[in-house]
């Protein structure tokens, strides 16, 4: 099983810089992101083309701060 964890410093900025193209090349089973700086809805919007992962996102109470997301090929219990 391959697990990747990284700080994206904003998922929408990472998307513009080719993060999802890079992500597809990693063949990771689980990807954990920190500092998404987005609401769960914004995370879902940013990853709209990503269909082979279950997505779990959490945001900070204050908009534009922190936030995490987990992408997992296998649905967790």
XYZ file of N, CA and C in Angstrom:
231
model
N 0.857 -1.175 0.000
C 0.000 0.000 0.000
C 0.900 1.234 0.000
N 0.548 2.185 -0.830
C 1.334 3.419 -0.923
C 0.521 4.573 -0.336
N 1.108 5.262 0.648
C 0.462 6.393 1.322
C 1.347 7.621 1.129
N 0.729 8.731 0.735
C 1.442 9.991 0.552
C 0.787 11.039 1.445
N 1.598 11.849 2.095
C 1.103 12.949 2.913
C 1.885 14.203 2.529
N 1.170 15.289 2.228
C 1.867 16.511 1.860
C 1.067 17.757 2.196
N 1.797 18.845 2.335
C 1.215 20.154 2.590
C 1.071 20.839 1.239
N -0.187 21.111 0.840
C -0.409 21.690 -0.483
C -0.472 23.210 -0.463
N -0.556 23.812 0.730
C -0.613 25.271 0.852
C -1.692 25.869 -0.068
N -2.866 25.257 -0.021
C -4.012 25.698 -0.818
C -4.292 24.741 -1.957
N -5.373 23.984 -1.868
C -5.663 22.959 -2.879
C -5.994 23.561 -4.234
N -6.624 24.722 -4.236
C -6.959 25.341 -5.528
C -5.706 25.853 -6.226
N -4.753 26.372 -5.460
C -3.469 26.799 -6.036
C -2.695 25.576 -6.529
N -2.724 24.502 -5.754
C -2.038 23.268 -6.160
C -2.646 22.719 -7.446
N -3.960 22.804 -7.558
C -4.638 22.340 -8.775
C -4.131 23.105 -10.000
N -4.008 24.424 -9.871
C -3.531 25.253 -10.981
C -2.089 24.935 -11.359
N -1.317 24.426 -10.398
C 0.100 24.116 -10.646
C 0.313 22.669 -11.087
N -0.772 21.929 -11.359
C -0.638 20.570 -11.878
C -0.615 19.472 -10.844
N -1.087 19.736 -9.638
C -1.067 18.745 -8.568
C -1.766 17.450 -8.970
N -2.934 17.540 -9.594
C -3.690 16.330 -9.893
C -3.047 15.501 -10.996
N -2.359 16.140 -11.925
C -1.578 15.383 -12.915
C -0.470 14.610 -12.210
N 0.215 15.268 -11.286
C 1.269 14.625 -10.500
C 0.696 13.479 -9.671
N -0.462 13.745 -9.057
C -1.090 12.758 -8.179
C -1.412 11.466 -8.938
N -1.903 11.579 -10.157
C -2.223 10.392 -10.955
C -0.978 9.548 -11.236
N 0.165 10.166 -11.333
C 1.402 9.447 -11.614
C 1.974 8.725 -10.395
N 1.444 9.010 -9.214
C 1.974 8.428 -7.981
C 1.399 7.051 -7.663
N 0.265 6.714 -8.218
C -0.397 5.435 -7.954
C -0.525 5.169 -6.454
N -0.937 6.196 -5.725
C -1.078 6.080 -4.269
C -2.444 5.520 -3.909
N -2.472 4.724 -2.853
C -3.735 4.189 -2.344
C -4.430 5.204 -1.441
N -3.620 5.952 -0.703
C -4.154 6.973 0.208
C -3.298 8.224 0.071
N -3.949 9.367 -0.050
C -3.239 10.646 -0.109
C -3.845 11.553 0.954
N -2.991 12.056 1.841
C -3.428 12.944 2.919
C -2.884 14.342 2.635
N -3.774 15.313 2.628
C -3.368 16.689 2.348
C -3.574 17.561 3.569
N -2.626 18.438 3.821
C -2.752 19.425 4.877
C -2.736 20.808 4.238
N -3.299 21.760 4.956
C -3.343 23.155 4.501
C -4.081 23.299 3.167
N -5.256 22.675 3.069
C -6.043 22.802 1.842
C -6.598 24.211 1.683
N -6.789 24.908 2.793
C -7.295 26.284 2.794
C -8.583 26.399 1.983
N -9.468 25.423 2.191
C -10.726 25.385 1.449
C -11.791 24.670 2.276
N -13.034 24.978 1.984
C -14.145 24.265 2.611
C -14.273 22.903 1.935
N -14.972 21.942 2.560
C -15.178 20.653 1.896
C -15.824 20.802 0.512
N -16.718 21.755 0.361
C -17.362 21.974 -0.942
C -16.338 22.439 -1.984
N -15.431 23.317 -1.569
C -14.402 23.805 -2.488
C -13.419 22.695 -2.856
N -13.136 21.808 -1.900
C -12.263 20.663 -2.184
C -12.940 19.783 -3.232
N -14.230 19.488 -3.029
C -14.959 18.653 -3.991
C -14.986 19.299 -5.372
N -15.117 20.600 -5.421
C -15.110 21.314 -6.699
C -13.740 21.209 -7.370
N -12.690 21.351 -6.586
C -11.326 21.313 -7.131
C -10.971 19.938 -7.679
N -11.543 18.895 -7.108
C -11.172 17.539 -7.512
C -12.258 16.859 -8.341
N -13.092 17.638 -8.985
C -14.245 17.113 -9.723
C -13.886 15.995 -10.704
N -12.723 16.040 -11.309
C -12.347 15.031 -12.295
C -11.759 13.766 -11.675
N -11.535 13.797 -10.400
C -10.939 12.659 -9.703
C -12.059 11.712 -9.272
N -12.165 10.562 -9.922
C -13.312 9.689 -9.663
C -12.968 8.388 -8.952
N -11.720 8.014 -8.885
C -11.385 6.709 -8.308
C -10.976 6.763 -6.837
N -11.287 7.855 -6.153
C -10.965 7.988 -4.733
C -12.216 8.365 -3.937
N -12.270 7.887 -2.700
C -13.257 8.372 -1.734
C -12.608 9.592 -1.089
N -13.365 10.659 -0.945
C -12.799 11.921 -0.478
C -13.427 12.328 0.843
N -12.558 12.683 1.782
C -12.992 13.165 3.089
C -12.250 14.466 3.348
N -13.000 15.541 3.565
C -12.372 16.854 3.750
C -12.906 17.510 5.014
N -12.051 18.314 5.618
C -12.405 19.049 6.824
C -11.765 20.428 6.721
N -12.515 21.443 7.110
C -11.963 22.797 7.033
C -11.913 23.427 8.416
N -11.133 24.486 8.511
C -11.053 25.243 9.760
C -12.307 26.103 9.898
N -12.580 26.542 11.103
C -13.726 27.422 11.317
C -13.541 28.749 10.599
N -12.306 29.226 10.544
C -12.011 30.488 9.879
C -11.681 30.220 8.406
N -12.403 30.865 7.505
C -12.237 30.648 6.074
C -10.809 30.943 5.616
N -10.298 30.080 4.724
C -8.973 30.298 4.146
C -7.823 29.829 5.009
N -8.123 29.124 6.101
C -7.072 28.651 7.004
C -7.110 27.138 7.097
N -5.970 26.563 7.292
C -5.808 25.141 7.573
C -6.593 24.269 6.609
N -7.234 23.257 7.133
C -8.023 22.324 6.351
C -7.219 21.102 5.957
N -7.898 19.972 5.941
C -7.269 18.716 5.556
C -8.181 17.967 4.601
N -7.611 17.042 3.866
C -8.386 16.171 2.986
C -7.665 14.835 2.887
N -8.447 13.781 2.801
C -7.912 12.435 2.612
C -8.576 11.843 1.381
N -7.761 11.295 0.482
C -8.227 10.602 -0.706
C -7.860 9.129 -0.523
N -8.834 8.240 -0.582
C -8.574 6.823 -0.352
C -9.241 5.987 -1.443
N -8.470 5.075 -2.055
C -9.050 4.210 -3.074
C -10.009 3.205 -2.475
N -9.728 2.777 -1.246
C -10.610 1.842 -0.540
C -11.432 2.623 0.461
N -12.723 2.399 0.471
C -13.589 3.128 1.400
C -13.263 2.692 2.834
N -12.867 3.649 3.685
C -12.540 3.311 5.076
C -13.782 2.876 5.849
N -13.552 2.070 6.871
C -14.646 1.661 7.749
C -15.058 2.839 8.585
